[in-house]
Amino acid sequence: MQIVLLGPPGAGKGTQAVKICAQYHIPHISTGDMLRQQVASGSPLGNKVKSILDSGELVTDDIIMQVVEARLSQSDCRNGFLLDGIPRTVGQAQSLTTLLLKMGAAKLNVLQINVPDAILLERIEARQGQSSRSDDTAEVAAKRLKVYWEQTAPVANYYEQVGNLVKIDGVGAVDEVFNRITTALGT
Ligand code: AMP
């Protein structure tokens, strides 16, 4: 099972990702988590991307594709994976298509979790204070949403044209949304 989870910040991607990965026994590959680990470890890559993460802007496509290619080449990805947080731009989506072809990967299931902006902002605000993430402030949250609509929303159009986008209603209880996902995946 090879899955890409798309959706704006606050859509519940992280929560659903954990449940999906447990159900299908696949690794959860979160580019945001990987970058935060690099920042925490003080690696050269971490030092380079820290200020970008704190601003809510995107790391360059080149950097992120290197990180994800290295991760997907690990043996635990052989029988599937879930990508959370990538692709964030149409350029990344195109590079990912090329990479997966090279890896001989089977059909990709692209799930887009949709939640209206007003609910997203409520959820992001509620997350503030509970979170240790340095990019969980109101100002950065608004910036991340803006970046999403400008740069990431077109990724859904890319997959729609390719023909493998499935839209999931992300409003409702966690288990309700999860049931919609497993139904969409046909299992
Ligand atoms: P996330 O946890 O997915 O919201 O990601 C946190 C931050 O990491 C984002 O605001 C970006 O600065 C950076 N990031 C994560 N994934 C990507 C990506 N695929 N492309 C560019 N930047 C990314």
JSON list of C-alpha atoms and ligand atoms in Angstrom, two decimals:
[
{"chain": "A", "resi": 1, "resn": "MET", "atom": "CA", "xyz": [0.00, 0.00, 0.00]},
{"chain": "A", "resi": 2, "resn": "GLN", "atom": "CA", "xyz": [1.56, 3.27, -1.14]},
{"chain": "A", "resi": 3, "resn": "ILE", "atom": "CA", "xyz": [-0.21, 6.34, 0.09]},
{"chain": "A", "resi": 4, "resn": "VAL", "atom": "CA", "xyz": [0.20, 10.09, -0.17]},
{"chain": "A", "resi": 5, "resn": "LEU", "atom": "CA", "xyz": [-1.79, 12.16, 2.30]},
{"chain": "A", "resi": 6, "resn": "LEU", "atom": "CA", "xyz": [-2.62, 15.67, 1.13]},
{"chain": "A", "resi": 7, "resn": "GLY", "atom": "CA", "xyz": [-4.40, 18.39, 3.05]},
{"chain": "A", "resi": 8, "resn": "PRO", "atom": "CA", "xyz": [-3.88, 21.76, 4.69]},
{"chain": "A", "resi": 9, "resn": "PRO", "atom": "CA", "xyz": [-2.21, 22.22, 8.09]},
{"chain": "A", "resi": 10, "resn": "GLY", "atom": "CA", "xyz": [-4.80, 21.33, 10.74]},
{"chain": "A", "resi": 11, "resn": "ALA", "atom": "CA", "xyz": [-6.67, 18.86, 8.49]},
{"chain": "A", "resi": 12, "resn": "GLY", "atom": "CA", "xyz": [-5.72, 15.96, 10.75]},
{"chain": "A", "resi": 13, "resn": "LYS", "atom": "CA", "xyz": [-3.13, 14.38, 8.44]},
{"chain": "A", "resi": 14, "resn": "GLY", "atom": "CA", "xyz": [-0.80, 13.45, 11.30]},
{"chain": "A", "resi": 15, "resn": "THR", "atom": "CA", "xyz": [-3.55, 11.80, 13.36]},
{"chain": "A", "resi": 16, "resn": "GLN", "atom": "CA", "xyz": [-4.95, 9.86, 10.40]},
{"chain": "A", "resi": 17, "resn": "ALA", "atom": "CA", "xyz": [-1.45, 8.91, 9.25]},
{"chain": "A", "resi": 18, "resn": "VAL", "atom": "CA", "xyz": [-0.74, 7.10, 12.53]},
{"chain": "A", "resi": 19, "resn": "LYS", "atom": "CA", "xyz": [-4.00, 5.11, 12.25]},
{"chain": "A", "resi": 20, "resn": "ILE", "atom": "CA", "xyz": [-3.51, 4.26, 8.57]},
{"chain": "A", "resi": 21, "resn": "CYS", "atom": "CA", "xyz": [0.06, 3.08, 9.15]},
{"chain": "A", "resi": 22, "resn": "ALA", "atom": "CA", "xyz": [-1.04, 0.83, 12.04]},
{"chain": "A", "resi": 23, "resn": "GLN", "atom": "CA", "xyz": [-3.82, -0.65, 9.90]},
{"chain": "A", "resi": 24, "resn": "TYR", "atom": "CA", "xyz": [-1.70, -1.39, 6.82]},
{"chain": "A", "resi": 25, "resn": "HIS", "atom": "CA", "xyz": [1.66, -2.01, 8.58]},
{"chain": "A", "resi": 26, "resn": "ILE", "atom": "CA", "xyz": [3.52, 0.62, 6.61]},
{"chain": "A", "resi": 27, "resn": "PRO", "atom": "CA", "xyz": [6.04, 3.25, 7.75]},
{"chain": "A", "resi": 28, "resn": "HIS", "atom": "CA", "xyz": [4.86, 6.81, 8.37]},
{"chain": "A", "resi": 29, "resn": "ILE", "atom": "CA", "xyz": [7.15, 9.15, 6.48]},
{"chain": "A", "resi": 30, "resn": "SER", "atom": "CA", "xyz": [6.56, 12.70, 7.67]},
{"chain": "A", "resi": 31, "resn": "THR", "atom": "CA", "xyz": [8.90, 15.20, 6.03]},
{"chain": "A", "resi": 32, "resn": "GLY", "atom": "CA", "xyz": [8.06, 17.77, 8.74]},
{"chain": "A", "resi": 33, "resn": "ASP", "atom": "CA", "xyz": [9.08, 15.28, 11.48]},
{"chain": "A", "resi": 34, "resn": "MET", "atom": "CA", "xyz": [12.29, 14.39, 9.61]},
{"chain": "A", "resi": 35, "resn": "LEU", "atom": "CA", "xyz": [13.22, 18.07, 9.24]},
{"chain": "A", "resi": 36, "resn": "ARG", "atom": "CA", "xyz": [12.42, 18.78, 12.92]},
{"chain": "A", "resi": 37, "resn": "GLN", "atom": "CA", "xyz": [14.68, 15.86, 13.92]},
{"chain": "A", "resi": 38, "resn": "GLN", "atom": "CA", "xyz": [17.48, 17.35, 11.82]},
{"chain": "A", "resi": 39, "resn": "VAL", "atom": "CA", "xyz": [16.98, 20.72, 13.54]},
{"chain": "A", "resi": 40, "resn": "ALA", "atom": "CA", "xyz": [16.95, 19.09, 17.00]},
{"chain": "A", "resi": 41, "resn": "SER", "atom": "CA", "xyz": [20.14, 17.15, 16.28]},
{"chain": "A", "resi": 42, "resn": "GLY", "atom": "CA", "xyz": [21.95, 20.30, 15.12]},
{"chain": "A", "resi": 43, "resn": "SER", "atom": "CA", "xyz": [23.05, 18.63, 11.87]},
{"chain": "A", "resi": 44, "resn": "PRO", "atom": "CA", "xyz": [24.29, 20.84, 8.99]},
{"chain": "A", "resi": 45, "resn": "LEU", "atom": "CA", "xyz": [20.97, 20.24, 7.21]},
{"chain": "A", "resi": 46, "resn": "GLY", "atom": "CA", "xyz": [19.07, 21.09, 10.42]},
{"chain": "A", "resi": 47, "resn": "ASN", "atom": "CA", "xyz": [20.97, 24.37, 10.84]},
{"chain": "A", "resi": 48, "resn": "LYS", "atom": "CA", "xyz": [20.28, 25.24, 7.22]},
{"chain": "A", "resi": 49, "resn": "VAL", "atom": "CA", "xyz": [16.51, 24.70, 7.43]},
{"chain": "A", "resi": 50, "resn": "LYS", "atom": "CA", "xyz": [15.72, 25.90, 10.99]},
{"chain": "A", "resi": 51, "resn": "SER", "atom": "CA", "xyz": [14.83, 29.48, 10.09]},
{"chain": "A", "resi": 52, "resn": "ILE", "atom": "CA", "xyz": [12.74, 28.30, 7.12]},
{"chain": "A", "resi": 53, "resn": "LEU", "atom": "CA", "xyz": [10.68, 25.98, 9.36]},
{"chain": "A", "resi": 54, "resn": "ASP", "atom": "CA", "xyz": [10.21, 28.76, 11.93]},
{"chain": "A", "resi": 55, "resn": "SER", "atom": "CA", "xyz": [8.90, 31.13, 9.25]},
{"chain": "A", "resi": 56, "resn": "GLY", "atom": "CA", "xyz": [6.29, 28.73, 7.81]},
{"chain": "A", "resi": 57, "resn": "GLU", "atom": "CA", "xyz": [7.89, 28.88, 4.34]},
{"chain": "A", "resi": 58, "resn": "LEU", "atom": "CA", "xyz": [8.91, 25.78, 2.38]},
{"chain": "A", "resi": 59, "resn": "VAL", "atom": "CA", "xyz": [12.34, 24.18, 2.21]},
{"chain": "A", "resi": 60, "resn": "THR", "atom": "CA", "xyz": [13.59, 23.95, -1.41]},
{"chain": "A", "resi": 61, "resn": "ASP", "atom": "CA", "xyz": [12.38, 21.09, -3.60]},
{"chain": "A", "resi": 62, "resn": "ASP", "atom": "CA", "xyz": [15.98, 19.87, -4.07]},
{"chain": "A", "resi": 63, "resn": "ILE", "atom": "CA", "xyz": [16.61, 19.49, -0.35]},
{"chain": "A", "resi": 64, "resn": "ILE", "atom": "CA", "xyz": [13.30, 17.79, 0.38]},
{"chain": "A", "resi": 65, "resn": "MET", "atom": "CA", "xyz": [13.58, 15.36, -2.55]},
{"chain": "A", "resi": 66, "resn": "GLN", "atom": "CA", "xyz": [17.04, 14.27, -1.35]},
{"chain": "A", "resi": 67, "resn": "VAL", "atom": "CA", "xyz": [15.68, 13.66, 2.15]},
{"chain": "A", "resi": 68, "resn": "VAL", "atom": "CA", "xyz": [12.71, 11.66, 0.88]},
{"chain": "A", "resi": 69, "resn": "GLU", "atom": "CA", "xyz": [14.69, 9.65, -1.68]},
{"chain": "A", "resi": 70, "resn": "ALA", "atom": "CA", "xyz": [17.12, 8.57, 1.04]},
{"chain": "A", "resi": 71, "resn": "ARG", "atom": "CA", "xyz": [14.22, 7.54, 3.28]},
{"chain": "A", "resi": 72, "resn": "LEU", "atom": "CA", "xyz": [12.29, 5.64, 0.56]},
{"chain": "A", "resi": 73, "resn": "SER", "atom": "CA", "xyz": [15.39, 3.64, -0.33]},
{"chain": "A", "resi": 74, "resn": "GLN", "atom": "CA", "xyz": [15.38, 2.05, 3.14]},
{"chain": "A", "resi": 75, "resn": "SER", "atom": "CA", "xyz": [14.22, -1.56, 3.30]},
{"chain": "A", "resi": 76, "resn": "ASP", "atom": "CA", "xyz": [11.11, -0.94, 5.43]},
{"chain": "A", "resi": 77, "resn": "CYS", "atom": "CA", "xyz": [9.55, 0.94, 2.49]},
{"chain": "A", "resi": 78, "resn": "ARG", "atom": "CA", "xyz": [9.71, -2.09, 0.20]},
{"chain": "A", "resi": 79, "resn": "ASN", "atom": "CA", "xyz": [6.12, -3.15, 0.90]},
{"chain": "A", "resi": 80, "resn": "GLY", "atom": "CA", "xyz": [4.63, 0.29, 1.06]},
{"chain": "A", "resi": 81, "resn": "PHE", "atom": "CA", "xyz": [4.72, 3.60, 2.88]},
{"chain": "A", "resi": 82, "resn": "LEU", "atom": "CA", "xyz": [2.65, 6.62, 3.74]},
{"chain": "A", "resi": 83, "resn": "LEU", "atom": "CA", "xyz": [3.96, 10.05, 2.77]},
{"chain": "A", "resi": 84, "resn": "ASP", "atom": "CA", "xyz": [2.76, 12.89, 5.01]},
{"chain": "A", "resi": 85, "resn": "GLY", "atom": "CA", "xyz": [3.83, 16.44, 4.19]},
{"chain": "A", "resi": 86, "resn": "ILE", "atom": "CA", "xyz": [5.12, 15.75, 0.71]},
{"chain": "A", "resi": 87, "resn": "PRO", "atom": "CA", "xyz": [4.55, 16.68, -2.13]},
{"chain": "A", "resi": 88, "resn": "ARG", "atom": "CA", "xyz": [4.08, 20.34, -1.16]},
{"chain": "A", "resi": 89, "resn": "THR", "atom": "CA", "xyz": [4.66, 21.76, -4.66]},
{"chain": "A", "resi": 90, "resn": "VAL", "atom": "CA", "xyz": [3.84, 20.58, -8.20]},
{"chain": "A", "resi": 91, "resn": "GLY", "atom": "CA", "xyz": [7.63, 20.31, -8.77]},
{"chain": "A", "resi": 92, "resn": "GLN", "atom": "CA", "xyz": [7.89, 17.86, -5.87]},
{"chain": "A", "resi": 93, "resn": "ALA", "atom": "CA", "xyz": [4.91, 15.88, -7.20]},
{"chain": "A", "resi": 94, "resn": "GLN", "atom": "CA", "xyz": [6.61, 15.55, -10.60]},
{"chain": "A", "resi": 95, "resn": "SER", "atom": "CA", "xyz": [9.92, 14.53, -9.01]},
{"chain": "A", "resi": 96, "resn": "LEU", "atom": "CA", "xyz": [8.10, 12.00, -6.83]},
{"chain": "A", "resi": 97, "resn": "THR", "atom": "CA", "xyz": [6.42, 10.45, -9.89]},
{"chain": "A", "resi": 98, "resn": "THR", "atom": "CA", "xyz": [9.87, 10.02, -11.49]},
{"chain": "A", "resi": 99, "resn": "LEU", "atom": "CA", "xyz": [11.36, 8.62, -8.28]},
{"chain": "A", "resi": 100, "resn": "LEU", "atom": "CA", "xyz": [8.55, 6.10, -7.77]},
{"chain": "A", "resi": 101, "resn": "LEU", "atom": "CA", "xyz": [8.80, 4.96, -11.40]},
{"chain": "A", "resi": 102, "resn": "LYS", "atom": "CA", "xyz": [12.53, 4.41, -10.87]},
{"chain": "A", "resi": 103, "resn": "MET", "atom": "CA", "xyz": [11.77, 2.40, -7.72]},
{"chain": "A", "resi": 104, "resn": "GLY", "atom": "CA", "xyz": [9.22, 0.32, -9.63]},
{"chain": "A", "resi": 105, "resn": "ALA", "atom": "CA", "xyz": [6.49, 1.33, -7.20]},
{"chain": "A", "resi": 106, "resn": "ALA", "atom": "CA", "xyz": [2.92, 0.26, -7.89]},
{"chain": "A", "resi": 107, "resn": "LYS", "atom": "CA", "xyz": [-0.10, 2.54, -8.05]},
{"chain": "A", "resi": 108, "resn": "LEU", "atom": "CA", "xyz": [-0.05, 5.45, -5.65]},
{"chain": "A", "resi": 109, "resn": "ASN", "atom": "CA", "xyz": [-3.19, 6.19, -3.59]},
{"chain": "A", "resi": 110, "resn": "VAL", "atom": "CA", "xyz": [-3.45, 9.94, -3.18]},
{"chain": "A", "resi": 111, "resn": "LEU", "atom": "CA", "xyz": [-5.88, 10.97, -0.45]},
{"chain": "A", "resi": 112, "resn": "GLN", "atom": "CA", "xyz": [-6.79, 14.61, 0.02]},
{"chain": "A", "resi": 113, "resn": "ILE", "atom": "CA", "xyz": [-8.33, 15.44, 3.41]},
{"chain": "A", "resi": 114, "resn": "ASN", "atom": "CA", "xyz": [-10.57, 18.49, 3.01]},
{"chain": "A", "resi": 115, "resn": "VAL", "atom": "CA", "xyz": [-11.53, 20.78, 5.89]},
{"chain": "A", "resi": 116, "resn": "PRO", "atom": "CA", "xyz": [-12.93, 24.33, 5.55]},
{"chain": "A", "resi": 117, "resn": "ASP", "atom": "CA", "xyz": [-10.51, 27.17, 6.46]},
{"chain": "A", "resi": 118, "resn": "ALA", "atom": "CA", "xyz": [-12.60, 28.42, 9.43]},
{"chain": "A", "resi": 119, "resn": "ILE", "atom": "CA", "xyz": [-12.38, 24.99, 11.12]},
{"chain": "A", "resi": 120, "resn": "LEU", "atom": "CA", "xyz": [-8.66, 24.72, 10.30]},
{"chain": "A", "resi": 121, "resn": "LEU", "atom": "CA", "xyz": [-7.89, 28.00, 12.06]},
{"chain": "A", "resi": 122, "resn": "GLU", "atom": "CA", "xyz": [-9.94, 26.91, 15.11]},
{"chain": "A", "resi": 123, "resn": "ARG", "atom": "CA", "xyz": [-8.01, 23.63, 15.26]},
{"chain": "A", "resi": 124, "resn": "ILE", "atom": "CA", "xyz": [-4.63, 25.31, 14.79]},
{"chain": "A", "resi": 125, "resn": "GLU", "atom": "CA", "xyz": [-5.45, 27.81, 17.56]},
{"chain": "A", "resi": 126, "resn": "ALA", "atom": "CA", "xyz": [-6.49, 24.98, 19.88]},
{"chain": "A", "resi": 127, "resn": "ARG", "atom": "CA", "xyz": [-3.18, 23.22, 19.14]},
{"chain": "A", "resi": 128, "resn": "GLN", "atom": "CA", "xyz": [-1.19, 26.26, 20.26]},
{"chain": "A", "resi": 129, "resn": "GLY", "atom": "CA", "xyz": [-0.05, 26.02, 23.83]},
{"chain": "A", "resi": 130, "resn": "GLN", "atom": "CA", "xyz": [-0.35, 22.22, 23.76]},
{"chain": "A", "resi": 131, "resn": "SER", "atom": "CA", "xyz": [2.40, 21.99, 21.20]},
{"chain": "A", "resi": 132, "resn": "SER", "atom": "CA", "xyz": [6.16, 22.16, 21.49]},
{"chain": "A", "resi": 133, "resn": "ARG", "atom": "CA", "xyz": [6.47, 23.06, 17.82]},
{"chain": "A", "resi": 134, "resn": "SER", "atom": "CA", "xyz": [8.11, 26.44, 17.34]},
{"chain": "A", "resi": 135, "resn": "ASP", "atom": "CA", "xyz": [5.98, 27.03, 14.21]},
{"chain": "A", "resi": 136, "resn": "ASP", "atom": "CA", "xyz": [2.65, 26.66, 16.08]},
{"chain": "A", "resi": 137, "resn": "THR", "atom": "CA", "xyz": [2.00, 30.37, 16.63]},
{"chain": "A", "resi": 138, "resn": "ALA", "atom": "CA", "xyz": [-1.02, 32.22, 15.21]},
{"chain": "A", "resi": 139, "resn": "GLU", "atom": "CA", "xyz": [1.13, 34.27, 12.87]},
{"chain": "A", "resi": 140, "resn": "VAL", "atom": "CA", "xyz": [3.07, 31.31, 11.48]},
{"chain": "A", "resi": 141, "resn": "ALA", "atom": "CA", "xyz": [-0.12, 29.23, 11.27]},
{"chain": "A", "resi": 142, "resn": "ALA", "atom": "CA", "xyz": [-1.71, 31.86, 9.04]},
{"chain": "A", "resi": 143, "resn": "LYS", "atom": "CA", "xyz": [1.46, 31.96, 6.94]},
{"chain": "A", "resi": 144, "resn": "ARG", "atom": "CA", "xyz": [1.49, 28.16, 6.59]},
{"chain": "A", "resi": 145, "resn": "LEU", "atom": "CA", "xyz": [-2.13, 28.22, 5.43]},
{"chain": "A", "resi": 146, "resn": "LYS", "atom": "CA", "xyz": [-1.31, 30.91, 2.85]},
{"chain": "A", "resi": 147, "resn": "VAL", "atom": "CA", "xyz": [1.68, 28.90, 1.59]},
{"chain": "A", "resi": 148, "resn": "TYR", "atom": "CA", "xyz": [-0.60, 25.86, 1.39]},
{"chain": "A", "resi": 149, "resn": "TRP", "atom": "CA", "xyz": [-3.19, 27.58, -0.81]},
{"chain": "A", "resi": 150, "resn": "GLU", "atom": "CA", "xyz": [-0.58, 29.16, -3.06]},
{"chain": "A", "resi": 151, "resn": "GLN", "atom": "CA", "xyz": [1.89, 26.31, -3.49]},
{"chain": "A", "resi": 152, "resn": "THR", "atom": "CA", "xyz": [0.38, 23.04, -2.29]},
{"chain": "A", "resi": 153, "resn": "ALA", "atom": "CA", "xyz": [-3.28, 23.19, -3.36]},
{"chain": "A", "resi": 154, "resn": "PRO", "atom": "CA", "xyz": [-2.21, 22.88, -7.06]},
{"chain": "A", "resi": 155, "resn": "VAL", "atom": "CA", "xyz": [-0.67, 19.48, -6.21]},
{"chain": "A", "resi": 156, "resn": "ALA", "atom": "CA", "xyz": [-4.22, 18.10, -5.92]},
{"chain": "A", "resi": 157, "resn": "ASN", "atom": "CA", "xyz": [-4.96, 19.32, -9.47]},
{"chain": "A", "resi": 158, "resn": "TYR", "atom": "CA", "xyz": [-1.81, 17.53, -10.65]},
{"chain": "A", "resi": 159, "resn": "TYR", "atom": "CA", "xyz": [-3.01, 14.21, -9.19]},
{"chain": "A", "resi": 160, "resn": "GLU", "atom": "CA", "xyz": [-6.55, 14.82, -10.41]},
{"chain": "A", "resi": 161, "resn": "GLN", "atom": "CA", "xyz": [-5.21, 15.09, -13.94]},
{"chain": "A", "resi": 162, "resn": "VAL", "atom": "CA", "xyz": [-3.08, 11.99, -13.47]},
{"chain": "A", "resi": 163, "resn": "GLY", "atom": "CA", "xyz": [-6.31, 10.33, -12.31]},
{"chain": "A", "resi": 164, "resn": "ASN", "atom": "CA", "xyz": [-5.55, 9.05, -8.84]},
{"chain": "A", "resi": 165, "resn": "LEU", "atom": "CA", "xyz": [-6.87, 11.67, -6.44]},
{"chain": "A", "resi": 166, "resn": "VAL", "atom": "CA", "xyz": [-9.44, 10.64, -3.84]},
{"chain": "A", "resi": 167, "resn": "LYS", "atom": "CA", "xyz": [-11.13, 13.41, -1.83]},
{"chain": "A", "resi": 168, "resn": "ILE", "atom": "CA", "xyz": [-11.96, 12.70, 1.80]},
{"chain": "A", "resi": 169, "resn": "ASP", "atom": "CA", "xyz": [-14.28, 14.83, 3.94]},
{"chain": "A", "resi": 170, "resn": "GLY", "atom": "CA", "xyz": [-12.10, 15.68, 6.95]},
{"chain": "A", "resi": 171, "resn": "VAL", "atom": "CA", "xyz": [-14.90, 17.13, 9.11]},
{"chain": "A", "resi": 172, "resn": "GLY", "atom": "CA", "xyz": [-16.08, 14.82, 11.89]},
{"chain": "A", "resi": 173, "resn": "ALA", "atom": "CA", "xyz": [-14.71, 12.55, 14.59]},
{"chain": "A", "resi": 174, "resn": "VAL", "atom": "CA", "xyz": [-11.27, 10.97, 14.06]},
{"chain": "A", "resi": 175, "resn": "ASP", "atom": "CA", "xyz": [-12.78, 7.48, 13.62]},
{"chain": "A", "resi": 176, "resn": "GLU", "atom": "CA", "xyz": [-15.43, 8.72, 11.21]},
{"chain": "A", "resi": 177, "resn": "VAL", "atom": "CA", "xyz": [-12.76, 10.26, 8.97]},
{"chain": "A", "resi": 178, "resn": "PHE", "atom": "CA", "xyz": [-10.64, 7.11, 9.30]},
{"chain": "A", "resi": 179, "resn": "ASN", "atom": "CA", "xyz": [-13.60, 4.97, 8.16]},
{"chain": "A", "resi": 180, "resn": "ARG", "atom": "CA", "xyz": [-14.00, 7.16, 5.09]},
{"chain": "A", "resi": 181, "resn": "ILE", "atom": "CA", "xyz": [-10.31, 6.62, 4.33]},
{"chain": "A", "resi": 182, "resn": "THR", "atom": "CA", "xyz": [-10.36, 2.83, 4.65]},
{"chain": "A", "resi": 183, "resn": "THR", "atom": "CA", "xyz": [-13.53, 2.71, 2.54]},
{"chain": "A", "resi": 184, "resn": "ALA", "atom": "CA", "xyz": [-11.83, 4.82, -0.13]},
{"chain": "A", "resi": 185, "resn": "LEU", "atom": "CA", "xyz": [-8.82, 2.48, -0.07]},
{"chain": "A", "resi": 186, "resn": "GLY", "atom": "CA", "xyz": [-11.22, -0.40, -0.65]},
{"chain": "A", "resi": 187, "resn": "THR", "atom": "CA", "xyz": [-10.35, -2.43, 2.44]},
{"chain": "B", "resi": 1, "resn": "AMP", "atom": "P1", "xyz": [4.77, 19.84, 8.54]},
{"chain": "B", "resi": 1, "resn": "AMP", "atom": "O1", "xyz": [5.07, 19.18, 9.84]},
{"chain": "B", "resi": 1, "resn": "AMP", "atom": "O2", "xyz": [4.50, 18.87, 7.44]},
{"chain": "B", "resi": 1, "resn": "AMP", "atom": "O3", "xyz": [3.70, 20.88, 8.65]},
{"chain": "B", "resi": 1, "resn": "AMP", "atom": "O4", "xyz": [6.09, 20.62, 8.09]},
{"chain": "B", "resi": 1, "resn": "AMP", "atom": "C1", "xyz": [6.69, 21.63, 8.90]},
{"chain": "B", "resi": 1, "resn": "AMP", "atom": "C2", "xyz": [7.58, 22.51, 8.04]},
{"chain": "B", "resi": 1, "resn": "AMP", "atom": "O5", "xyz": [8.62, 21.72, 7.43]},
{"chain": "B", "resi": 1, "resn": "AMP", "atom": "C3", "xyz": [6.88, 23.20, 6.87]},
{"chain": "B", "resi": 1, "resn": "AMP", "atom": "O6", "xyz": [6.24, 24.40, 7.26]},
{"chain": "B", "resi": 1, "resn": "AMP", "atom": "C4", "xyz": [8.05, 23.44, 5.93]},
{"chain": "B", "resi": 1, "resn": "AMP", "atom": "O7", "xyz": [8.86, 24.52, 6.36]},
{"chain": "B", "resi": 1, "resn": "AMP", "atom": "C5", "xyz": [8.88, 22.18, 6.10]},
{"chain": "B", "resi": 1, "resn": "AMP", "atom": "N1", "xyz": [8.47, 21.09, 5.17]},
{"chain": "B", "resi": 1, "resn": "AMP", "atom": "C6", "xyz": [7.92, 19.89, 5.47]},
{"chain": "B", "resi": 1, "resn": "AMP", "atom": "N2", "xyz": [7.70, 19.16, 4.40]},
{"chain": "B", "resi": 1, "resn": "AMP", "atom": "C7", "xyz": [8.11, 19.91, 3.34]},
{"chain": "B", "resi": 1, "resn": "AMP", "atom": "C8", "xyz": [8.12, 19.73, 1.94]},
{"chain": "B", "resi": 1, "resn": "AMP", "atom": "N3", "xyz": [7.65, 18.60, 1.37]},
{"chain": "B", "resi": 1, "resn": "AMP", "atom": "N4", "xyz": [8.61, 20.73, 1.16]},
{"chain": "B", "resi": 1, "resn": "AMP", "atom": "C9", "xyz": [9.09, 21.86, 1.70]},
{"chain": "B", "resi": 1, "resn": "AMP", "atom": "N5", "xyz": [9.10, 22.12, 3.02]},
{"chain": "B", "resi": 1, "resn": "AMP", "atom": "C10", "xyz": [8.61, 21.15, 3.84]}
]
